[in-house]
GROMACS .gro file of C-alpha atoms in nm:
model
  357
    1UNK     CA    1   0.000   0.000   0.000
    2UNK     CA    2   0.159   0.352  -0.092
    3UNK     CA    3   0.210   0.583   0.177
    4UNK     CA    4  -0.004   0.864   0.301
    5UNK     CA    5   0.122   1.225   0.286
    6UNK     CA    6   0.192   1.372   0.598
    7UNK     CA    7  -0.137   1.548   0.810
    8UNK     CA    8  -0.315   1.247   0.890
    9UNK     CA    9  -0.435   1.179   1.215
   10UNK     CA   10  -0.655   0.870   1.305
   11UNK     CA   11  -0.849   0.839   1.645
   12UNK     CA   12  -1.001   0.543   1.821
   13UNK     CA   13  -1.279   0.727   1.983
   14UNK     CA   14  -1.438   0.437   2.126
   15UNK     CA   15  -1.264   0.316   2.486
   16UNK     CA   16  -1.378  -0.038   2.477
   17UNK     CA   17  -1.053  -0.258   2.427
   18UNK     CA   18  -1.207  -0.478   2.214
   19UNK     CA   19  -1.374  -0.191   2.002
   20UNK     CA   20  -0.944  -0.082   1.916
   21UNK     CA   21  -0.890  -0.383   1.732
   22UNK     CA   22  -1.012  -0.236   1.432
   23UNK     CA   23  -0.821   0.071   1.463
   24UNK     CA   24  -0.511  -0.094   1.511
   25UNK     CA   25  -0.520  -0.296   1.201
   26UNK     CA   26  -0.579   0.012   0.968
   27UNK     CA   27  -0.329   0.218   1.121
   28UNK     CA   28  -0.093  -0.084   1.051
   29UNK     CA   29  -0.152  -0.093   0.751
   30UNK     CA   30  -0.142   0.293   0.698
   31UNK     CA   31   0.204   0.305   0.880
   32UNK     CA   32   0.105   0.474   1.107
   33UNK     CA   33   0.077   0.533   1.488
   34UNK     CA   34  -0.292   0.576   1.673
   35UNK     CA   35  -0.351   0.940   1.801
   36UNK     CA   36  -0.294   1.000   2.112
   37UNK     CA   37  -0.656   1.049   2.328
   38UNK     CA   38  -0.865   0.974   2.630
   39UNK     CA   39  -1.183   0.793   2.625
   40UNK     CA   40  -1.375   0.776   2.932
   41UNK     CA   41  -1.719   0.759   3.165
   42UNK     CA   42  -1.702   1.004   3.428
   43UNK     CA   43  -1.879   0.892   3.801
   44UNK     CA   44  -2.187   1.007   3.674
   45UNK     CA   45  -2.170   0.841   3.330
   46UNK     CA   46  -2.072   1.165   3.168
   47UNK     CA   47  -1.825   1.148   2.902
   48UNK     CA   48  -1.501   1.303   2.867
   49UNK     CA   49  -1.267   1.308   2.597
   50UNK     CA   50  -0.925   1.473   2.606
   51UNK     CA   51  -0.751   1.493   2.276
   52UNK     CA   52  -0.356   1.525   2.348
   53UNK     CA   53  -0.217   1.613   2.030
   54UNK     CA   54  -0.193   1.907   1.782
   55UNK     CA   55  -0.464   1.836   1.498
   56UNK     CA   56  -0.485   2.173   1.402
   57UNK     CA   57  -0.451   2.176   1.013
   58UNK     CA   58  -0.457   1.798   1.041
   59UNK     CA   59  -0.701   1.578   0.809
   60UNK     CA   60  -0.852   1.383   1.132
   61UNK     CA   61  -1.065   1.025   1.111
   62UNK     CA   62  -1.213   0.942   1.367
   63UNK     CA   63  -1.275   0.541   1.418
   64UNK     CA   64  -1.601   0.451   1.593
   65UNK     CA   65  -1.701   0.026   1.647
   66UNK     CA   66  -2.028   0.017   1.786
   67UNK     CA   67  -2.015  -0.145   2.163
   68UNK     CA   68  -2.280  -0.334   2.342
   69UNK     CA   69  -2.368   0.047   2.500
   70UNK     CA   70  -2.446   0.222   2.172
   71UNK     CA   71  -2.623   0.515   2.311
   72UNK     CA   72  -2.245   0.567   2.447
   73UNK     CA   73  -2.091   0.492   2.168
   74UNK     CA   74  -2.297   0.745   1.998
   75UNK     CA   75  -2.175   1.046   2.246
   76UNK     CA   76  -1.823   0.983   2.227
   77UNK     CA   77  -1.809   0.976   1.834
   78UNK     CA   78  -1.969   1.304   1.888
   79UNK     CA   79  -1.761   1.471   2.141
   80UNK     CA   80  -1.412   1.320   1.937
   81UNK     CA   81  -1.589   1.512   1.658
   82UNK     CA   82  -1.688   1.837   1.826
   83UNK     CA   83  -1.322   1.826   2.003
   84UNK     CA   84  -1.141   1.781   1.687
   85UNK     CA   85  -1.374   2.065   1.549
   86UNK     CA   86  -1.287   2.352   1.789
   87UNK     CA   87  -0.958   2.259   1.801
   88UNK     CA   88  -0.922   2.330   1.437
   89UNK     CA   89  -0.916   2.054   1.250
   90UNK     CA   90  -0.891   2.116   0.874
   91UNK     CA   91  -1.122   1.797   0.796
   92UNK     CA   92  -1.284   1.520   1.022
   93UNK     CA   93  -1.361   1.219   0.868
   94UNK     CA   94  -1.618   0.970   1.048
   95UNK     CA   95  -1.509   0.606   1.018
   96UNK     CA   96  -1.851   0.401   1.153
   97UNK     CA   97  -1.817   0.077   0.956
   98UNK     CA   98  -2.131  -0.001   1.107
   99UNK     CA   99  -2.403   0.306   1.133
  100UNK     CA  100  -2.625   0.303   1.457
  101UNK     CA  101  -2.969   0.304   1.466
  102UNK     CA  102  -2.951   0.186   1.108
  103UNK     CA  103  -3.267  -0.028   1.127
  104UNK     CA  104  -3.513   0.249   1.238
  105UNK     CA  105  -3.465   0.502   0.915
  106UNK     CA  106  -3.824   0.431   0.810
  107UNK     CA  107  -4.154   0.633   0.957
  108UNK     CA  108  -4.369   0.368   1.206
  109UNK     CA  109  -4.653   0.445   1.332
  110UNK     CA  110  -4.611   0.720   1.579
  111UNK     CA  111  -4.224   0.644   1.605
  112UNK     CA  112  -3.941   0.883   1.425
  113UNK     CA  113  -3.674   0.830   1.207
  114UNK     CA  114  -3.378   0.768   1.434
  115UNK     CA  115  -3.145   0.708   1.178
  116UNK     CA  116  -3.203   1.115   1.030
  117UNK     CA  117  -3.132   1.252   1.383
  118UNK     CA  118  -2.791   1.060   1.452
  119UNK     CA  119  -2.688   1.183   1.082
  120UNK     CA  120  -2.787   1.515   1.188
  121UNK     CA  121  -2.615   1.511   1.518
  122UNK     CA  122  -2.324   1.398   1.345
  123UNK     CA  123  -2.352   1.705   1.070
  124UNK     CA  124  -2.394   1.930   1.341
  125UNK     CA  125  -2.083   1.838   1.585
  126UNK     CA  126  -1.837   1.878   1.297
  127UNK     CA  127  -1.817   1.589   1.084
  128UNK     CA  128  -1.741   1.677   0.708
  129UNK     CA  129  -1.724   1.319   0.534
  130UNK     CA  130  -1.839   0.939   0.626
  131UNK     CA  131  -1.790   0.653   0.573
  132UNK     CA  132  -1.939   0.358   0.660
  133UNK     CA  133  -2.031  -0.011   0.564
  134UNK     CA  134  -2.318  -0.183   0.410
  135UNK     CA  135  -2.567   0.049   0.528
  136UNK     CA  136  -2.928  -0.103   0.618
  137UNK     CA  137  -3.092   0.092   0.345
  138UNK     CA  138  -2.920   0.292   0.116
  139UNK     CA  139  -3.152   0.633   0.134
  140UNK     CA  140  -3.001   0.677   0.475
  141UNK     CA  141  -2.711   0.840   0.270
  142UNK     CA  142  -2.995   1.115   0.191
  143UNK     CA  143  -3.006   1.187   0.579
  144UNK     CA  144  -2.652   1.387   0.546
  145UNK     CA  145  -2.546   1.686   0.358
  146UNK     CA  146  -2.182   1.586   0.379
  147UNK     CA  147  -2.042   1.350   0.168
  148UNK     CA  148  -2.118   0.970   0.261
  149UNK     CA  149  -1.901   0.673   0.122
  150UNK     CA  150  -2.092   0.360   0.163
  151UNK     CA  151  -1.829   0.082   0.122
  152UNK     CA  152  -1.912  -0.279   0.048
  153UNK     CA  153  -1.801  -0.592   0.270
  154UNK     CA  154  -1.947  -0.841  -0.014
  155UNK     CA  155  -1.586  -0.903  -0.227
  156UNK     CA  156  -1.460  -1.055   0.144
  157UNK     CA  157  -1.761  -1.266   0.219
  158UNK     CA  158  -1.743  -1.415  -0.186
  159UNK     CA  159  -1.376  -1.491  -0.103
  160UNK     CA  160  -1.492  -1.638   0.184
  161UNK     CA  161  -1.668  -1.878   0.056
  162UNK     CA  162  -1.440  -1.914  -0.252
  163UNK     CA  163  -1.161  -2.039  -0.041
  164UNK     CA  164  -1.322  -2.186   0.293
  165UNK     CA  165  -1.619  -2.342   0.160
  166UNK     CA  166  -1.501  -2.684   0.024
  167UNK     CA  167  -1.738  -2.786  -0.309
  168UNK     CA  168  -1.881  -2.474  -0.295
  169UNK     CA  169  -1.987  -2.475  -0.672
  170UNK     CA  170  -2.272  -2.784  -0.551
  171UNK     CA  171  -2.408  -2.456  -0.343
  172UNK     CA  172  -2.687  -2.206  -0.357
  173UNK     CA  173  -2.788  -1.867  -0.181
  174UNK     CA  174  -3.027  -1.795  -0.016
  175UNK     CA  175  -3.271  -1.513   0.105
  176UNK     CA  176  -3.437  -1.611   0.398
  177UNK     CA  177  -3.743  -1.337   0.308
  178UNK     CA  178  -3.851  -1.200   0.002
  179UNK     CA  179  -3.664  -0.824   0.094
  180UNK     CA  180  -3.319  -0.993   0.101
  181UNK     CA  181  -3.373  -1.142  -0.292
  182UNK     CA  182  -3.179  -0.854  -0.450
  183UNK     CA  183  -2.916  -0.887  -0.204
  184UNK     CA  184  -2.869  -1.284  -0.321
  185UNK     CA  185  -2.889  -1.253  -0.644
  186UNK     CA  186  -2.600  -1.002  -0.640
  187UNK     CA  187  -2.396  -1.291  -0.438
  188UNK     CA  188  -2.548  -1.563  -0.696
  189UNK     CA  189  -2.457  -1.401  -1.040
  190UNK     CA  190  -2.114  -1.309  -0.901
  191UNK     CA  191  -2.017  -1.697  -0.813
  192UNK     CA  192  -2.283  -1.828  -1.088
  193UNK     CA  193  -2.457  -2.026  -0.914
  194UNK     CA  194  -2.856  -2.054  -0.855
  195UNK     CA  195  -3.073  -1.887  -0.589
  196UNK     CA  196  -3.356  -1.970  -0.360
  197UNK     CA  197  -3.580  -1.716  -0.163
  198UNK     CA  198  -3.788  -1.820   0.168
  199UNK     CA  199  -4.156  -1.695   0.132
  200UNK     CA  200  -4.385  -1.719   0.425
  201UNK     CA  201  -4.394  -1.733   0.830
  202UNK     CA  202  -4.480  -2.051   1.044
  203UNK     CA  203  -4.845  -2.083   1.104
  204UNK     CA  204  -5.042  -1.984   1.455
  205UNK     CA  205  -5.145  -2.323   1.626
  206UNK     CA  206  -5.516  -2.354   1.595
  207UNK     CA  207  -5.598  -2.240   1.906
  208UNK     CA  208  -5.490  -1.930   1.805
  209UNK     CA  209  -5.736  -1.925   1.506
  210UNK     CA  210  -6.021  -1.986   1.695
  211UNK     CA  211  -6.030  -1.768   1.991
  212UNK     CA  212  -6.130  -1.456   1.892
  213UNK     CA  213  -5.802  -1.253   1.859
  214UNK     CA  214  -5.798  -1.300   1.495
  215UNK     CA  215  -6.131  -1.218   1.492
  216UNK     CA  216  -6.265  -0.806   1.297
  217UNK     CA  217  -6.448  -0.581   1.529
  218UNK     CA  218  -6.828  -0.670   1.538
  219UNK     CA  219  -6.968  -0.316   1.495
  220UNK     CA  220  -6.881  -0.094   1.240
  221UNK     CA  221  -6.822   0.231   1.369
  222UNK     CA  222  -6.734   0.542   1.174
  223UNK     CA  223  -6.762   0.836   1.420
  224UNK     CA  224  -6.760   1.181   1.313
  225UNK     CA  225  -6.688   1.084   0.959
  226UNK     CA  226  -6.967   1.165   0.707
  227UNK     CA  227  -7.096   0.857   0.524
  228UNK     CA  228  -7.012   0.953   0.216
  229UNK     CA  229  -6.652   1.056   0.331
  230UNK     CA  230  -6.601   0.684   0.460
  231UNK     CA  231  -6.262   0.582   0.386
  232UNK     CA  232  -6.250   0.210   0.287
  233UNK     CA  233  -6.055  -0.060   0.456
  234UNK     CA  234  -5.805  -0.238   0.299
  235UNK     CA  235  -5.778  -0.609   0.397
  236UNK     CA  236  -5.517  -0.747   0.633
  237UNK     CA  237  -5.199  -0.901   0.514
  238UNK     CA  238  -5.174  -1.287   0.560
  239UNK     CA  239  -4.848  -1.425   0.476
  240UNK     CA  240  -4.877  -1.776   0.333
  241UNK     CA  241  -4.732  -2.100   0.508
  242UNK     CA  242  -4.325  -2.119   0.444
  243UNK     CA  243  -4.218  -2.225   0.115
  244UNK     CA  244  -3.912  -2.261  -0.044
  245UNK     CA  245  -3.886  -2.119  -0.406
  246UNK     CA  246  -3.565  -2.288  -0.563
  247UNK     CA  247  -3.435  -2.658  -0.509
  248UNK     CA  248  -3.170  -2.678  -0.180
  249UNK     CA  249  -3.203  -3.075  -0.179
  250UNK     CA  250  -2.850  -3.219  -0.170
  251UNK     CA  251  -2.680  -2.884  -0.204
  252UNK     CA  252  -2.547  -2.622   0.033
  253UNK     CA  253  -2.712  -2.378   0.127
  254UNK     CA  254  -2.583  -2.034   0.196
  255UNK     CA  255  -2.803  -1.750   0.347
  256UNK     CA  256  -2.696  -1.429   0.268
  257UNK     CA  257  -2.816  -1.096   0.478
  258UNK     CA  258  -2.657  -0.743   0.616
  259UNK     CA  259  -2.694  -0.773   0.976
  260UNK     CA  260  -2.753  -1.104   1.182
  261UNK     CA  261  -2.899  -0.958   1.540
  262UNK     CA  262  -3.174  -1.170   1.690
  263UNK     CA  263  -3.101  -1.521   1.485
  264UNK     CA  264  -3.463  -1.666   1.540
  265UNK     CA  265  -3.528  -1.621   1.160
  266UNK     CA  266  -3.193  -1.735   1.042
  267UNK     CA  267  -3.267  -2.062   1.293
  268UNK     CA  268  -3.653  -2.099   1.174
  269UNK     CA  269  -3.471  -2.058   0.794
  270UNK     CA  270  -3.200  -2.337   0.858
  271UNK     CA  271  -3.437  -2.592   0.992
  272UNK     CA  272  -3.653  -2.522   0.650
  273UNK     CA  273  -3.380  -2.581   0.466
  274UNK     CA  274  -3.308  -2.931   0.682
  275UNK     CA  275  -3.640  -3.000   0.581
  276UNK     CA  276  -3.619  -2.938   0.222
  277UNK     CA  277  -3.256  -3.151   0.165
  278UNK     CA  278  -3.027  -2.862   0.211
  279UNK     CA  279  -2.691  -3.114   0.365
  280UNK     CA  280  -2.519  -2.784   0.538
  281UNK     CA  281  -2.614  -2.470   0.592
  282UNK     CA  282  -2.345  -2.128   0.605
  283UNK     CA  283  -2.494  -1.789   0.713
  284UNK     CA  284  -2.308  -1.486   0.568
  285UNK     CA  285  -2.370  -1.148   0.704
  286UNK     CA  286  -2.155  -0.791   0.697
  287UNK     CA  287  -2.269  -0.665   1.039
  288UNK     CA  288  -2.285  -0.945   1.348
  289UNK     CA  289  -2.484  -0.811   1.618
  290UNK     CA  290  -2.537  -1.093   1.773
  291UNK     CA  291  -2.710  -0.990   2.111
  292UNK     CA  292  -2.874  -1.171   2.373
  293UNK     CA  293  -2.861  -1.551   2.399
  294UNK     CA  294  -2.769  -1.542   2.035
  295UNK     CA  295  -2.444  -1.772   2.016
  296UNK     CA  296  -2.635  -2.007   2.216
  297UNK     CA  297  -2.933  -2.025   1.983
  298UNK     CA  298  -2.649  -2.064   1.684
  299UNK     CA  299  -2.482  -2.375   1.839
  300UNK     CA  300  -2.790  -2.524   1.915
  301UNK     CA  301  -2.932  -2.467   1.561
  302UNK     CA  302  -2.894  -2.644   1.222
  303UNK     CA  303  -2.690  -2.392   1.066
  304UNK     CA  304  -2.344  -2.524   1.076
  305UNK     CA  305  -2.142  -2.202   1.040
  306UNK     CA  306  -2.186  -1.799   1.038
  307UNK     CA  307  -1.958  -1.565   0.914
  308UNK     CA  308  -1.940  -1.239   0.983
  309UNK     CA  309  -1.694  -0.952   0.890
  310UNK     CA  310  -1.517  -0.725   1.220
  311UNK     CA  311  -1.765  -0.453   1.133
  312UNK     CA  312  -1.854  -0.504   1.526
  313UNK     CA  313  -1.661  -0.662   1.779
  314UNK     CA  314  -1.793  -1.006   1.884
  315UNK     CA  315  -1.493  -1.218   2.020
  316UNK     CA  316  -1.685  -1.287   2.321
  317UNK     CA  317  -1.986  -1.457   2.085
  318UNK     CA  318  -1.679  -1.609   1.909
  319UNK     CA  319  -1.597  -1.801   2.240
  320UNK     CA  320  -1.926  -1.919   2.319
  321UNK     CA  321  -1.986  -2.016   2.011
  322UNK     CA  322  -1.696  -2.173   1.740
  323UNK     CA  323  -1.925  -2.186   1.451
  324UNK     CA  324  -1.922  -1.832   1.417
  325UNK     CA  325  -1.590  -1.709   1.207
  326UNK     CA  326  -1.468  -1.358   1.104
  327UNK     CA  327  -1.353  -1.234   0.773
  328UNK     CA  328  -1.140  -0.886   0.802
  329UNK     CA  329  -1.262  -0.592   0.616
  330UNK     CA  330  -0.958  -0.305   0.782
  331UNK     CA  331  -0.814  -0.339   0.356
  332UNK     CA  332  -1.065  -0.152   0.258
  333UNK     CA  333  -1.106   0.088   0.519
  334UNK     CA  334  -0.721   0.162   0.525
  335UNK     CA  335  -0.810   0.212   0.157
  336UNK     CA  336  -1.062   0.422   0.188
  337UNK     CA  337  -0.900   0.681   0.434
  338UNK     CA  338  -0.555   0.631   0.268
  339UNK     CA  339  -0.762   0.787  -0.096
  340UNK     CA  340  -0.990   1.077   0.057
  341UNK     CA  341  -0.617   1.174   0.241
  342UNK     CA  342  -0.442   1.198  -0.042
  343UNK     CA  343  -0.727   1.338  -0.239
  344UNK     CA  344  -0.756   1.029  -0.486
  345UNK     CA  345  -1.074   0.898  -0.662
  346UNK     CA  346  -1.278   0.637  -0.423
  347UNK     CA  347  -1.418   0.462  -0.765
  348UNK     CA  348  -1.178   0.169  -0.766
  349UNK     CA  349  -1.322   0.084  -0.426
  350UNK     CA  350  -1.666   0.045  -0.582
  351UNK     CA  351  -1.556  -0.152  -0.973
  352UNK     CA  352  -1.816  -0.395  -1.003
  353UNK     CA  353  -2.087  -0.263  -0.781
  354UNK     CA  354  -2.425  -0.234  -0.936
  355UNK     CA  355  -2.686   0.026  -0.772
  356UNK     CA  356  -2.915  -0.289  -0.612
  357UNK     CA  357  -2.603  -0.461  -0.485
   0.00000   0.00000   0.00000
C-alpha cells in the first residue's frame, strides 16, 4: 500500500478494548501510529474526551465500532468530533463501519426516524465526510449533507466462501425473506450459481385461530366521519405457510443478509432448509450483532457455520460459540482513508458494484 502524505491523524474514539482492534489494524496498515486520546465515563456516566495532540490543520478520522452500549458509543463519536472541530481541525472524517440506529430510518406508526437525527447530530458536531459499511438501506445516505461513502463488505464474504467453503460450486444462496432477494442474487450471479428465496412465516397453532383474537371488530363504527366521506378498509396481510422457491435438496445452502442480530429467523430458515434436503447450511452477514442468547441459539441450531466480517466486535460470541468465524474488512477501510487523504478517486473501491447490490 503507498504511503499517506503527511497530516493524517486517526483516532479510536471508542474506549472499549475490544472496540481498538479495528483501529489498530488500519493504522498498521497505513504506517502509522494511533492518536494519542482519552476515552472515558465520568462517576456520573458523563463522558469526557481529552484529545492530546496538535490536529490543528490535520485531516482527522475518527474510528467509531459500535459497543454493546451504543447510546455511548454514539456520544463519544460526537464529542471526538466536536473536540477535533474547535480545536481546528482542517477535515474530520467519520469512520462508523457499522451506522447506529440503522434499522429504524423508516416512519412507524407514531415512532421517528432515528437514523435522520444521529446523521444530523453527526452534521452538526463537525463531521465533514463518512464513511461507513453496508448500510441497512441505502436512502439513509440522503439523511446527510456531507459526503457519505458507503463501502461494500461483499468481495470478502465471496472470497470467503471461494476459499473456505469446500465444493462450494454444488451450493446455492439464499434469502431467507422476500426483501433480502436482490441482495442474493447479487452474491449468486457473481459466483454463478442458482438462488432460492424463503416466502412465508410458520403458522399460529389452531388455538390461536379460533379464539377470537384474529377475529374483525363486530360493529362498524365510523364516528364523526360523514358517510359519504367513509374511507374504505383495505384487507389485512396474511403471509402464506413457508415455502421454499428454488431446489436446496442435496446442495449447500448459503443464506446471505446485512446484519444477523436476533437469529430466530436465520434458525426458523436453517431448519426449513433441513427439511427441504439442504446437507449444510453457512450464514453470511456484513454486520454481526449478535445480542442476547444469540451464540447459544447458533450452536444449538442447524446452521453449521456464520460468518461475519469485524464490522462489530464479537470475540466474546466467538468463544461461546466456534461456529461463528470472522472475515477482516480493515483493507478496505485503510483504503478508503488512505484515498480521501491523499485526495484520490474512491471509484476503484466500488468496480463492479451495481446500484441494487
Amino acid at each position: 500500500m503507498n504511503h499517506t502524505k503527511g497530516g493524517l491523524v486517526i483516532f479510536t474514539a471508542n474506549s472499549h478494548p475490544s472496540s481498538r482492534e479495528l483501529s489498530k489494524r488500519i493504522a498498521e496498515r497505513l504506517g502509522v501510529e494511533l492518536g494519542k486520546v482519552q476515552v472515558y465515563q465520568e462517576a456520573n456516566r458523563e463522558t469526557r474526551v481529552q484529545i492530546q495532540e496538535s490536529v490543528r490543520g490535520k485531516d482527522v478520522f475518527v474510528i467509531q465500532t459500535v459497543s454493546k452500549d451504543v447510546n455511548t458509543t454514539i456520544m463519544e463519536m460526537l464529542i471526538m468530533v466536536y473536540a477535533c472541530r474547535t480545536s481546528c481541525a482542517r477535515s474530520i472524517t467519520g469512520v462508523l463501519p457499522y451506522f447506529p440506529y440503522s434499522k429504524q430510518c423508516k416512519m412507524r406508526k407514531r415512532g421517528s426516524i432515528v437514523s435522520k437525527l444521529i446523521a444530523s447530530m453527526m452534521c452538526k458536531a463537525g463531521l465533514t465526510h463518512l464513511i461507513t459499511m453496508d448500510l441497512h438501506q441505502k436512502e439513509i445516505q440522503g439523511f446527510f449533507n456531507i459526503p457519505v461513502d458507503n463501502l461494500r463488505a461483499s468481495p470478502f464474504l465471496l472470497q470467503y466462501i471461494q476459499e473456505e467453503i469446500p465444493d462450494y460450486r454444488n451450493a446455492v444462496i439464499v434469502a431467507k425473506s422476500p426483501a433480502s432477494a436482490k441482495r442474493a442474487q447479487s452474491f449468486a450471479e457473481r459466483l454463478r450459481l442458482g438462488i432460492a428465496v424463503i416466502h412465508g412465516e410458520a403458522q399460529d397453532a389452531e388455538s390461536d385461530q379460533v379464539d377470537g383474537r384474529h377475529s374483525p371488530p363486530t360493529v362498524k363504527t365510523t364516528g364523526a366521519i360523514h358517510p359519504s366521506m367513509e374511507i374504505p378498509l383495505l384487507i389485512p396481510k396474511e403471509k402464506p405457510p413457508i415455502t421454499v422457491v428454488g431446489d436446496v435438496g442435496g446442495r449447500i445452502a448459503i443464506i446471505v443478509d446485512d446484519i444477523i442480530d436476533d437469529v430466530d429467523s436465520f434458525v426458523a430458515a436453517a431448519e426449513t432448509l433441513k427439511e427441504r434436503g439442504a446437507y449444510k447450511i453457512y450464514v453470511m452477514a456484513t454486520h454481526g450483532i449478535l445480542s442476547s442468547d444469540a451464540p447459544r441459539f447458533i450452536e444449538e441450531s442447524a446452521i453449521d457455520e456464520v460468518v461475519v466480517t469485524n464490522t462489530i466486535p464479537h470475540e466474546l460470541q466467538k468463544l461461546q460459540c466456534p461456529k461463528i468465524k470472522t472475515a477482516d474488512i480493515s483493507m478496505i477501510l485503510s483504503e478508503a482513508i488512505r484515498r480521501i487523504h491523499n485526495g484520490e478517486s474512491m471509484s476503484y473501491l466500488f468496480r463492479n458494484i451495481g446500484v441494487d447490490d
